Coordinates of N, CA and C in Angstrom, one line a residue:
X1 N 52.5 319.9 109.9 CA 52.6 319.5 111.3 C 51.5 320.2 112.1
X2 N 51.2 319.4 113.0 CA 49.6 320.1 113.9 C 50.3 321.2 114.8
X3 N 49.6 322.3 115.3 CA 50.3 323.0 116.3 C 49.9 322.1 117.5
X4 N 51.4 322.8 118.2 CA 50.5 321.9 119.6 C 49.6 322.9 120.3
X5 N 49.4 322.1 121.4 CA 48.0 323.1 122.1 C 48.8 324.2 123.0
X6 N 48.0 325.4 123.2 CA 48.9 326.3 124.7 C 48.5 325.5 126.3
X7 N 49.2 325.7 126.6 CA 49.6 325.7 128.0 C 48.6 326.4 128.9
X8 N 47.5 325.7 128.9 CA 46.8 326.9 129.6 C 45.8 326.3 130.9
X9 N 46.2 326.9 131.9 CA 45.3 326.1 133.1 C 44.3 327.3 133.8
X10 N 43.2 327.5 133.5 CA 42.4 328.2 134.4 C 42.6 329.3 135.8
X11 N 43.0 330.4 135.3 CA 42.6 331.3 137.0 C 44.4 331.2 137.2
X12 N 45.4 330.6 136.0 CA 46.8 330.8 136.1 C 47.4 331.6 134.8
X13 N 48.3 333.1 135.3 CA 48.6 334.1 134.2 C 49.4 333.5 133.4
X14 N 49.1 333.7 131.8 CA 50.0 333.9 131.1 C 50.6 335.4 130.4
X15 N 51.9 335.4 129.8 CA 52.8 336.6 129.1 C 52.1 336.0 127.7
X16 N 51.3 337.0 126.7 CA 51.1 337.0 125.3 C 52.0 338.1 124.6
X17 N 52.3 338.0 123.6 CA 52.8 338.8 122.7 C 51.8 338.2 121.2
X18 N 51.3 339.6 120.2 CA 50.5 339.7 119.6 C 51.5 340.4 118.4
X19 N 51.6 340.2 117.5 CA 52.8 340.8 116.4 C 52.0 340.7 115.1
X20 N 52.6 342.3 114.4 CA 52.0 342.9 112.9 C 52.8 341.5 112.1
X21 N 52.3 341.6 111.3 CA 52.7 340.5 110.0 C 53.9 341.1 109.5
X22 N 55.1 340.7 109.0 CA 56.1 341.2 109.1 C 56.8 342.1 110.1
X23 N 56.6 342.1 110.9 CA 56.8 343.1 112.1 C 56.6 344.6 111.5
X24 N 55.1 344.4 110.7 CA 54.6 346.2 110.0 C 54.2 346.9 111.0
X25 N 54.2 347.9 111.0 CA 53.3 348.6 112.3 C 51.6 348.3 112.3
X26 N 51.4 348.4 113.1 CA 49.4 347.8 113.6 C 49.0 349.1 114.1
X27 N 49.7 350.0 114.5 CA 49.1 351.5 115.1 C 50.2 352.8 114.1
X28 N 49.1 353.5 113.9 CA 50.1 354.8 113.2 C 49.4 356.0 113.9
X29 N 47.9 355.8 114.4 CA 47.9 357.3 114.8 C 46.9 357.1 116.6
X30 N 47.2 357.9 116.9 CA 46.2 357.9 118.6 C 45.2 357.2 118.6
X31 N 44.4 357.4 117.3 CA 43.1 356.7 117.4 C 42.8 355.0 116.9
X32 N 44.2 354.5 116.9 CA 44.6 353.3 116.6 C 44.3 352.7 118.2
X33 N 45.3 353.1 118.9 CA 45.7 352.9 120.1 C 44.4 352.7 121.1
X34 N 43.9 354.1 120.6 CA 42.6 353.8 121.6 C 41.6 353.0 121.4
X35 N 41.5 352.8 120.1 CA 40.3 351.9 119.4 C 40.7 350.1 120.2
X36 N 41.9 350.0 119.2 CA 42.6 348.6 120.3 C 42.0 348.7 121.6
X37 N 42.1 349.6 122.7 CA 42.4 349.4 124.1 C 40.6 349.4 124.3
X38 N 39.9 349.9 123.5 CA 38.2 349.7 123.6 C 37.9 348.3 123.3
X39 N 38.2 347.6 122.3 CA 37.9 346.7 122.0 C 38.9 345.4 123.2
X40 N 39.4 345.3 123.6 CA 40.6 344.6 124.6 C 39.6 344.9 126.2
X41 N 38.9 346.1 126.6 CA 38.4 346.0 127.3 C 37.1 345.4 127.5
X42 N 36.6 345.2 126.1 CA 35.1 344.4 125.6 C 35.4 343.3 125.8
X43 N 36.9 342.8 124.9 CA 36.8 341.4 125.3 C 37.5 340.6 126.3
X44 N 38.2 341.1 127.0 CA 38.5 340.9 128.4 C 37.4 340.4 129.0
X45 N 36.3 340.9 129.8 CA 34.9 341.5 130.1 C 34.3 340.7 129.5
X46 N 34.0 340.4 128.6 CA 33.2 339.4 127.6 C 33.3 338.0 127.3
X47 N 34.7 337.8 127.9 CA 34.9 336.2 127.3 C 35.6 335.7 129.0
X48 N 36.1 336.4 129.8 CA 36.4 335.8 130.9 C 37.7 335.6 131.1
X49 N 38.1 336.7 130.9 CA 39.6 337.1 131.1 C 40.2 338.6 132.2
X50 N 41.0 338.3 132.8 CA 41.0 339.8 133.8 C 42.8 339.9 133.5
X51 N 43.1 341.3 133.0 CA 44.5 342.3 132.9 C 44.7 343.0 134.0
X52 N 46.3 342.2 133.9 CA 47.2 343.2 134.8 C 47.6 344.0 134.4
X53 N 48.8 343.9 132.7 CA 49.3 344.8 132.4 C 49.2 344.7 131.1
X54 N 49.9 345.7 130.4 CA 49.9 345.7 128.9 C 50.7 347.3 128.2
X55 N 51.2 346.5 127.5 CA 52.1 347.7 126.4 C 51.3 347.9 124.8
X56 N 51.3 348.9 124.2 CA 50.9 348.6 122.7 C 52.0 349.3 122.1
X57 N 53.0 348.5 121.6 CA 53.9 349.1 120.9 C 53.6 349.3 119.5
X58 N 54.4 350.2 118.6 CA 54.0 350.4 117.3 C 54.0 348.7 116.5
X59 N 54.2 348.0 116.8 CA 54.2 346.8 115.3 C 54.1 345.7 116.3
X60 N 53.9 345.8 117.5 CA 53.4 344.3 118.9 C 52.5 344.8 119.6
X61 N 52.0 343.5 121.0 CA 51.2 343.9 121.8 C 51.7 343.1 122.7
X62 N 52.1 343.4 124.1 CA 52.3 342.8 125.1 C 51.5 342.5 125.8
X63 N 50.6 341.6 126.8 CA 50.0 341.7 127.7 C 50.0 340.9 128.6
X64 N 50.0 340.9 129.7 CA 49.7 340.2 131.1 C 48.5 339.8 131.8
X65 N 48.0 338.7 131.3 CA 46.6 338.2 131.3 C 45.9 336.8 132.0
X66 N 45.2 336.8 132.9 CA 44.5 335.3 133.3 C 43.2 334.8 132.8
X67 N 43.2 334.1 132.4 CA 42.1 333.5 132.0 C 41.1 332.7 132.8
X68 N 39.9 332.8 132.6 CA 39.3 332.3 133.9 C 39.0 330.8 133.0
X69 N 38.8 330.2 131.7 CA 38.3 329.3 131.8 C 39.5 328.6 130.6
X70 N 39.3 327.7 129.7 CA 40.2 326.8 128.8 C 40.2 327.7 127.7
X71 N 39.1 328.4 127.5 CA 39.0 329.0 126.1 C 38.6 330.4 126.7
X72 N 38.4 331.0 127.4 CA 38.6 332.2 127.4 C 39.7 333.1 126.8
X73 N 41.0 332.7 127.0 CA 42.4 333.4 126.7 C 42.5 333.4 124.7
X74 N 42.1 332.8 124.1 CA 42.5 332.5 122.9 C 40.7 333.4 122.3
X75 N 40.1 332.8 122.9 CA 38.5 333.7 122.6 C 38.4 334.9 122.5
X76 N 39.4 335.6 123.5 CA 39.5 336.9 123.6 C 40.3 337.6 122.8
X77 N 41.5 336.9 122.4 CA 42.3 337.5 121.2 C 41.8 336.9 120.1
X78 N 41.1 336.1 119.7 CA 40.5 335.9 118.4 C 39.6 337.3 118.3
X79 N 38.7 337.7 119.2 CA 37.5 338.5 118.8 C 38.1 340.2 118.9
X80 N 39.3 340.3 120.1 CA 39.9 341.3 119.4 C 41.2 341.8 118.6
X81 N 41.6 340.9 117.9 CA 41.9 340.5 116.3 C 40.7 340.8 115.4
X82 N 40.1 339.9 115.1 CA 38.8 340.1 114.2 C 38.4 341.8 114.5
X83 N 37.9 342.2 115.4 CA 37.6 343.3 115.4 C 38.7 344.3 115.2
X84 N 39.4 344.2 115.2 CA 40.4 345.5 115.0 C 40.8 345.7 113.6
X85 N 41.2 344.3 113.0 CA 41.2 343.8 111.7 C 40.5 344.5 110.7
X86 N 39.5 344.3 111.1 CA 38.3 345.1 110.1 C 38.5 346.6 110.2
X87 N 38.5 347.2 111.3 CA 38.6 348.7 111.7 C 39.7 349.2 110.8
X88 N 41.2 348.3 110.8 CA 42.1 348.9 110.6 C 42.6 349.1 109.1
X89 N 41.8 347.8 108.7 CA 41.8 348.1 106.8 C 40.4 349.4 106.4
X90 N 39.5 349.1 106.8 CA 38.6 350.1 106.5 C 39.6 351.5 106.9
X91 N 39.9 351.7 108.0 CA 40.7 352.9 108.1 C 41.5 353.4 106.8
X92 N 42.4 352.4 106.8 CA 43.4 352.8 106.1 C 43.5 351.8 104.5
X93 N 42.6 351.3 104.0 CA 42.2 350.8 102.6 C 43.0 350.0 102.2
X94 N 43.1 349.1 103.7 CA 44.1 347.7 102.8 C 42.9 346.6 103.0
X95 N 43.6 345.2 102.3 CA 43.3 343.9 102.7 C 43.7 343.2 103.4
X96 N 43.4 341.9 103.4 CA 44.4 340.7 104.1 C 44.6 341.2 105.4
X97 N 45.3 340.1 105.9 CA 45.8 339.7 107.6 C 46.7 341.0 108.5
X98 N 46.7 341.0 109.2 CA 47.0 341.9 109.8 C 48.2 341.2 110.8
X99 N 47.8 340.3 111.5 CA 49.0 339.3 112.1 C 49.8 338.3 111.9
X100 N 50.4 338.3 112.4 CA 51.9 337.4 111.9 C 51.5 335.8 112.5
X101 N 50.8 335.5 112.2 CA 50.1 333.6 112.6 C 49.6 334.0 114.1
X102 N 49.8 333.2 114.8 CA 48.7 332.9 116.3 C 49.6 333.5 116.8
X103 N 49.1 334.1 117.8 CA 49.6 335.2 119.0 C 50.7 333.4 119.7
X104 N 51.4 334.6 120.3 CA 52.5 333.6 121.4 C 52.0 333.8 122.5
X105 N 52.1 332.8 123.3 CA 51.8 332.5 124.8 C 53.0 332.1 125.8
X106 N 52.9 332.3 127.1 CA 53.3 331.5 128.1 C 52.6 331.6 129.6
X107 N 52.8 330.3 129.8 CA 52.1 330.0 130.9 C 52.8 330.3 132.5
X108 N 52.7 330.9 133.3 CA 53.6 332.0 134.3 C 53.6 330.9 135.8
X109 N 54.9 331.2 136.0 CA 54.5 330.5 137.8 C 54.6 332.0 138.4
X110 N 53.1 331.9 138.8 CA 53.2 333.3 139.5 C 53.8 333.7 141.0
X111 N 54.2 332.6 141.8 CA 55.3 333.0 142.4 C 56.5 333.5 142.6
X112 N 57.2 333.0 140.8 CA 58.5 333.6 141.1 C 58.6 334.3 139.6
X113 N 57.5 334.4 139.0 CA 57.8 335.2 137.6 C 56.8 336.6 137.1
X114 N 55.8 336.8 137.8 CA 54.7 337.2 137.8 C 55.2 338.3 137.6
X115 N 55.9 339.1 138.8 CA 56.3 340.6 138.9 C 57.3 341.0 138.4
X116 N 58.4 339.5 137.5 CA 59.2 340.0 136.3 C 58.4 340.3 135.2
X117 N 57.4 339.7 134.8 CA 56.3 340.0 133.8 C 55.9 341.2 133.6
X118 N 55.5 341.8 134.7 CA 54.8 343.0 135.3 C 55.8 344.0 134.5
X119 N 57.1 344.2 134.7 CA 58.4 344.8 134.4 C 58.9 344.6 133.1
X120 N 59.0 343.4 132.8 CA 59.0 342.9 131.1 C 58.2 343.7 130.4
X121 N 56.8 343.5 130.6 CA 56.0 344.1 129.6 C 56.2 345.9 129.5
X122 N 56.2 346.7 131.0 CA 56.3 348.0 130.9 C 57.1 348.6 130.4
X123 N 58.1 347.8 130.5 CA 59.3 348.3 130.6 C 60.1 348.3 128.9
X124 N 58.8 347.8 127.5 CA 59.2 347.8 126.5 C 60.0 348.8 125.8
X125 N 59.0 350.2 126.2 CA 59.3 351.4 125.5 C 60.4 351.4 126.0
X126 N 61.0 351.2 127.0 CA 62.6 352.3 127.4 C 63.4 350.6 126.7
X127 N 62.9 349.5 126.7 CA 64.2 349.1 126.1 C 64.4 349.3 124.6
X128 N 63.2 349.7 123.7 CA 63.3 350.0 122.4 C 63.6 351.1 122.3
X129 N 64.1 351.9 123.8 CA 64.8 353.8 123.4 C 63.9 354.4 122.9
X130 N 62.2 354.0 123.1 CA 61.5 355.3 122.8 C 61.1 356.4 124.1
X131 N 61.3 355.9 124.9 CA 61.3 357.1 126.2 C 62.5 356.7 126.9
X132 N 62.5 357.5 128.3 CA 63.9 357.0 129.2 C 62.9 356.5 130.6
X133 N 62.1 356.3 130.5 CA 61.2 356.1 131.9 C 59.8 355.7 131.2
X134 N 59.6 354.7 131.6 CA 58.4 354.2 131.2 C 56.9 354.9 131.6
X135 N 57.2 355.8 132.8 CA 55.6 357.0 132.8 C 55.7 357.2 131.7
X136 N 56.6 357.6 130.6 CA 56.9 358.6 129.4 C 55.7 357.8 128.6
X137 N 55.3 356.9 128.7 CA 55.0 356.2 127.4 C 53.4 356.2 127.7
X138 N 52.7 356.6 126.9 CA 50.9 356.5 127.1 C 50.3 355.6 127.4
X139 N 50.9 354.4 126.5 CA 50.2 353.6 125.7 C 50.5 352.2 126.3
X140 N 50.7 352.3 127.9 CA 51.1 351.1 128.9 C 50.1 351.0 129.9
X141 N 50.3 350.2 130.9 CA 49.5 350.4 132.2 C 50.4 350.6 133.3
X142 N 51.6 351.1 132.8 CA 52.3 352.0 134.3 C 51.8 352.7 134.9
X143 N 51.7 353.7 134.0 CA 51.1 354.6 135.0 C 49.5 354.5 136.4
X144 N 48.8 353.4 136.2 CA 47.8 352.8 136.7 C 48.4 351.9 137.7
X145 N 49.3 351.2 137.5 CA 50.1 350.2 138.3 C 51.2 350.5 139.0
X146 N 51.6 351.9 139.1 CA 52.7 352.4 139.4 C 52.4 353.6 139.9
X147 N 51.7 354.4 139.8 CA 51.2 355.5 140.2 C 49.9 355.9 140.8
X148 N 49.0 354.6 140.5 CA 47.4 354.6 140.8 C 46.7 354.9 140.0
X149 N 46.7 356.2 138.9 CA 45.9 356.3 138.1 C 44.9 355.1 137.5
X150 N 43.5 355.7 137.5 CA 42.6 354.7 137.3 C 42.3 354.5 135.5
X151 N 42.2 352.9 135.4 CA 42.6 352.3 134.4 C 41.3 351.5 134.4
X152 N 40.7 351.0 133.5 CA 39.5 350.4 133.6 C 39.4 349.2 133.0
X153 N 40.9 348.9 132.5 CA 41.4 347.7 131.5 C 41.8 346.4 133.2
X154 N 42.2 347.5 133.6 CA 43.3 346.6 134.7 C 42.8 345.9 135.8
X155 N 42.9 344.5 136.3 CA 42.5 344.4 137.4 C 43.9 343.8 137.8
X156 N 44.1 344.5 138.8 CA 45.3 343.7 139.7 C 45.0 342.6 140.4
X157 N 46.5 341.5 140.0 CA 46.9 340.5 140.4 C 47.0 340.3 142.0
X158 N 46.4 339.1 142.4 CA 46.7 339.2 144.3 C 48.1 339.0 144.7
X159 N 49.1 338.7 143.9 CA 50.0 338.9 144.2 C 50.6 340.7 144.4
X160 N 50.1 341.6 143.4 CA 50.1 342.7 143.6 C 49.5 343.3 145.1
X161 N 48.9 342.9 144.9 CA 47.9 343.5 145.9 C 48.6 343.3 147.1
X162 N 49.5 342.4 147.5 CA 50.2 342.2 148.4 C 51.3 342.7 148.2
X163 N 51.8 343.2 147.3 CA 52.6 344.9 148.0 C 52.5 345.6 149.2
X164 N 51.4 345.6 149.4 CA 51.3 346.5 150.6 C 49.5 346.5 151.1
X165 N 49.6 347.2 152.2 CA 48.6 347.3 152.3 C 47.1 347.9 152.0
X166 N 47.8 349.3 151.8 CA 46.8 350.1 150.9 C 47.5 350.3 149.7
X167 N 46.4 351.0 148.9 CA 46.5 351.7 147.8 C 47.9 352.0 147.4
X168 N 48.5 353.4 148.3 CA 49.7 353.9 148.6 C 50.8 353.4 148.4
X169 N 50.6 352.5 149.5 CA 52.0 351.4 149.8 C 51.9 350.7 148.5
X170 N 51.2 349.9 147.7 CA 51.7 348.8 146.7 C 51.8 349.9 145.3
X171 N 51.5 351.0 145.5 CA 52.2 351.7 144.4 C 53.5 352.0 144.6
X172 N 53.7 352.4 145.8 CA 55.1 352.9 146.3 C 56.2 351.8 146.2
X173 N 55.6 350.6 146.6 CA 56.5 349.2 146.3 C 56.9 348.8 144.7
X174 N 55.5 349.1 144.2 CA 56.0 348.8 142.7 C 56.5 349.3 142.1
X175 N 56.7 350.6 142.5 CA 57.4 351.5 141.8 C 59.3 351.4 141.9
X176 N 59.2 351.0 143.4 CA 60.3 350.5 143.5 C 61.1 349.5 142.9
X177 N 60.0 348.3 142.6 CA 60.9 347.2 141.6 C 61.7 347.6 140.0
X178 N 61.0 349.2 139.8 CA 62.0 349.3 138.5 C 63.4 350.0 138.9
X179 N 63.7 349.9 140.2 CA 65.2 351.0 140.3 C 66.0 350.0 139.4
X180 N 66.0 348.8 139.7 CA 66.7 348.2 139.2 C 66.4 347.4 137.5
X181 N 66.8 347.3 136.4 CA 66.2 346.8 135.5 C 66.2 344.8 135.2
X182 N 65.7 344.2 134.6 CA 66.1 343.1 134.5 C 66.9 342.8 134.1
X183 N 67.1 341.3 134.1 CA 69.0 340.9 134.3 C 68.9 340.3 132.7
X184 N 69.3 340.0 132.2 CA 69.6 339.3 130.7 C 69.3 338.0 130.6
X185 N 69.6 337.6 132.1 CA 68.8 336.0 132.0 C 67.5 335.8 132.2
X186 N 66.9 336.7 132.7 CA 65.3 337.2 133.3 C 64.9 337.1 131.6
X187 N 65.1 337.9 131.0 CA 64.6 338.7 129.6 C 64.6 337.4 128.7
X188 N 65.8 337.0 128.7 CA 65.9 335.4 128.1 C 65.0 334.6 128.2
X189 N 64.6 334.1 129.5 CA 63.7 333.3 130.2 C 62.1 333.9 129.7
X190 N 61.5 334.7 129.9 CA 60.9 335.1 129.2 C 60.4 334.9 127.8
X191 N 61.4 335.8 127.2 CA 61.3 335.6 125.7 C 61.5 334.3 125.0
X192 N 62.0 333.4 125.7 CA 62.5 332.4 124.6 C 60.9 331.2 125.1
X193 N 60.3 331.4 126.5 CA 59.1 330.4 127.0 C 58.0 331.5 126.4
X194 N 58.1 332.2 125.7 CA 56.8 333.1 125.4 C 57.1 332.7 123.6
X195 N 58.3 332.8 123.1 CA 58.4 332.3 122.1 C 58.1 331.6 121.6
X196 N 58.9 330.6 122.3 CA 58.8 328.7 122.0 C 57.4 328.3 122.8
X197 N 56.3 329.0 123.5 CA 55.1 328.5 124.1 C 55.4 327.6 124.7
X198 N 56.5 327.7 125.7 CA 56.8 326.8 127.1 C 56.0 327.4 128.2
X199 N 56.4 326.3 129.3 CA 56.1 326.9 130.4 C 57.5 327.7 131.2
X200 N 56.9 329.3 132.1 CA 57.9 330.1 132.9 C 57.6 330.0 133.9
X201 N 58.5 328.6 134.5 CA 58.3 328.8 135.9 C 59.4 327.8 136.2
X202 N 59.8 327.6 137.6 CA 60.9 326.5 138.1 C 60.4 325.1 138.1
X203 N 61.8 324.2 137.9 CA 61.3 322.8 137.7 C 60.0 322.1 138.8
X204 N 59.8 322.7 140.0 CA 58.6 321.9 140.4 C 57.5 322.8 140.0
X205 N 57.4 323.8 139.6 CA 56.3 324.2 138.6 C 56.0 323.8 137.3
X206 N 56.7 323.4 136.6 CA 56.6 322.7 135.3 C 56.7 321.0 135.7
X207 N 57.0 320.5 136.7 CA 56.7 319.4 137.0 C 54.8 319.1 137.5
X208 N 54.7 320.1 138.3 CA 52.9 319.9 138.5 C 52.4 320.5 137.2
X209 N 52.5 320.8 135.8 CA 51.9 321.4 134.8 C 52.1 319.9 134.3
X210 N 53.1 319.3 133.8 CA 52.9 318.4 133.3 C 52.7 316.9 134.1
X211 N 52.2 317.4 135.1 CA 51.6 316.0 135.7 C 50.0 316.3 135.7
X212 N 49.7 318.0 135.6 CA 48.3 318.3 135.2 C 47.5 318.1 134.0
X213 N 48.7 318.5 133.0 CA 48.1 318.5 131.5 C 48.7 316.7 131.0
X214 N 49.5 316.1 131.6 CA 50.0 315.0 131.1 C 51.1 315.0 129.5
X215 N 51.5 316.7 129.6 CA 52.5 317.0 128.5 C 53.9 317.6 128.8
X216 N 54.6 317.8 128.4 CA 55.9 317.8 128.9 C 56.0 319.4 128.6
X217 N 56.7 320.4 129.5 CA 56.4 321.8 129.8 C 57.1 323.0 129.9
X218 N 58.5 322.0 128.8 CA 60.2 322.3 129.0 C 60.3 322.0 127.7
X219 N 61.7 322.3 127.0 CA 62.3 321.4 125.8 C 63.3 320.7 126.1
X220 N 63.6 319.6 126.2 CA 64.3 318.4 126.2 C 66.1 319.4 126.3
X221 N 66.7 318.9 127.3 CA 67.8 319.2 127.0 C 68.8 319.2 125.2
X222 N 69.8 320.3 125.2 CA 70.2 320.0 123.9 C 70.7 318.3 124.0
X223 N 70.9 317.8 122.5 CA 71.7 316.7 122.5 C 70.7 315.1 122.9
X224 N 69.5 315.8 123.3 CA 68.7 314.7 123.8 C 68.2 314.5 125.3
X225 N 67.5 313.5 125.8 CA 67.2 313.4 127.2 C 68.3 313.0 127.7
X226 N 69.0 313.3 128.1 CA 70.3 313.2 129.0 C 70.2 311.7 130.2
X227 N 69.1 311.6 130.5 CA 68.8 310.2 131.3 C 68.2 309.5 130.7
X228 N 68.2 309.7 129.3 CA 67.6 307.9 129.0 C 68.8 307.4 128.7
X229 N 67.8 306.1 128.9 CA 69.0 304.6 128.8 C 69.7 305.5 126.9
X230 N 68.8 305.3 125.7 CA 69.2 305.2 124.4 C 70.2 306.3 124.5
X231 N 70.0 307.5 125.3 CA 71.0 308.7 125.1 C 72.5 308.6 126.0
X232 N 72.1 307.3 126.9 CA 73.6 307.2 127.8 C 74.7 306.1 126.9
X233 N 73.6 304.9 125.7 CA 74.1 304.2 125.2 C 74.6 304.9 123.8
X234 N 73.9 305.8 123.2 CA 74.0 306.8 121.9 C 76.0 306.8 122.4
X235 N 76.0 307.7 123.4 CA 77.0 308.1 124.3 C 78.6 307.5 124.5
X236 N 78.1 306.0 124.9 CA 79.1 305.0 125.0 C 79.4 305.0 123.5
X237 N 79.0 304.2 122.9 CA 79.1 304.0 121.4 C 80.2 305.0 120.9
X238 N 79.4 307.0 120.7 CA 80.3 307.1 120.1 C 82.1 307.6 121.1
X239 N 82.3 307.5 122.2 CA 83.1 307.3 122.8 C 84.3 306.5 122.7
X240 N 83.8 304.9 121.6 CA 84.6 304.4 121.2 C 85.3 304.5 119.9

């Protein structure tokens, strides 16, 4: 069966997740981590892609990313794939693949999901119980997006930016969106359109995606289309 294509519209974020082949670990020592984050900032930069945020967990990779053109987004995790790929067997004297098939996507309505993204992705470490506060964790862009620290991976979202007015203020705002954590149906929402490579956003957002792409940007209710004629007559039938 052909894959379908991603969901991808120009200068609009999507949530990727990047996963070790078996869910093996992809980083074991610092200089894993950093090497990744060198090469991620090449090809960011290189192929026409600008980051908000990102986690590198021991055996995934989270990131929050726009793409400026059709092929930018997939250009840029191809080349840093390939490049790491090579680094990481020569390091450590294996063969073969490193990833678990094609990275997952979703395509973001950045009005109402953007800044759950933002929180999804940082907020990995404390839900896997490896810190209790996501500063704890190195190997994120909290501390840059949350605190200021200068980050040279990151360029903030204009929706960030509209936190506040200076510097100050949209750290001090964002900082505030973690008092509270996400809700279960947020996380759901998420993971299951980054999964399944839907689109995350509300029905008149996936209504203009698929009147853009001319492809449908949801999965069909269970049980079938619930408004077609065959699924109302399916219906009657077995009723009798």
């Amino acid at each position: 069966m052909p894959r379908k294509p991603r969901f991808i519209v120009p200068d609009q974020p999507q949530h990727v997740t990047i996963r070790g082949v078996n869910r093996e670990p992809i980083f074991y020592h610092n200089c894993d981590y950093l090497y990744y984050l060198d090469r991620l900032g090449e090809a960011t930069k290189r192929h026409g892609c600008t980051l908000h945020a990102y986690v590198l967990m021991t055996n995934h990779v989270h990131l929050l990313i726009t793409p400026k053109t059709e092929i930018s987004l997939s250009t840029t995790v191809q080349v840093l794939g390939r490049y790491y790929v090579q680094y990481f067997n020569h390091l450590y004297r294996r063969t073969g693949t490193l990833w678990e098939g094609r990275f997952r996507s979703a395509l973001i309505d950045s009005e109402r999901y953007l800044l759950a993204c933002y929180r999804y992705v940082e907020l990995n470490p404390v839900r896997a119980n490896m810190v209790a506060h996501p500063v704890e964790y190195p190997w994120s862009s909290y501390r840059c997006n949350a605190n200021g620290e200068f980050n040279s991976l990151i360029t903030p979202h204009s929706l960030f930016q509209a936190l506040g007015k200076d510097a100050e203020e949209r750290v001090r705002a964002y900082r505030g969106l973690f008092a509270t954590r996400l809700s279960k149906r947020q996380l759901d929402e998420i993971r299951n359109a980054t999964n399944r490579e839907w689109v995350l956003g509300s029905d008149y957002f996936k209504a203009q995606i698929e009147a853009k792409l001319n492809r449908r940007a949801a999965p069909l209710p269970r049980g079938g289309d619930r408004r077609s004629e065959r699924f109302r007559q399916r219906q009657a039938i077995n009723r009798h």
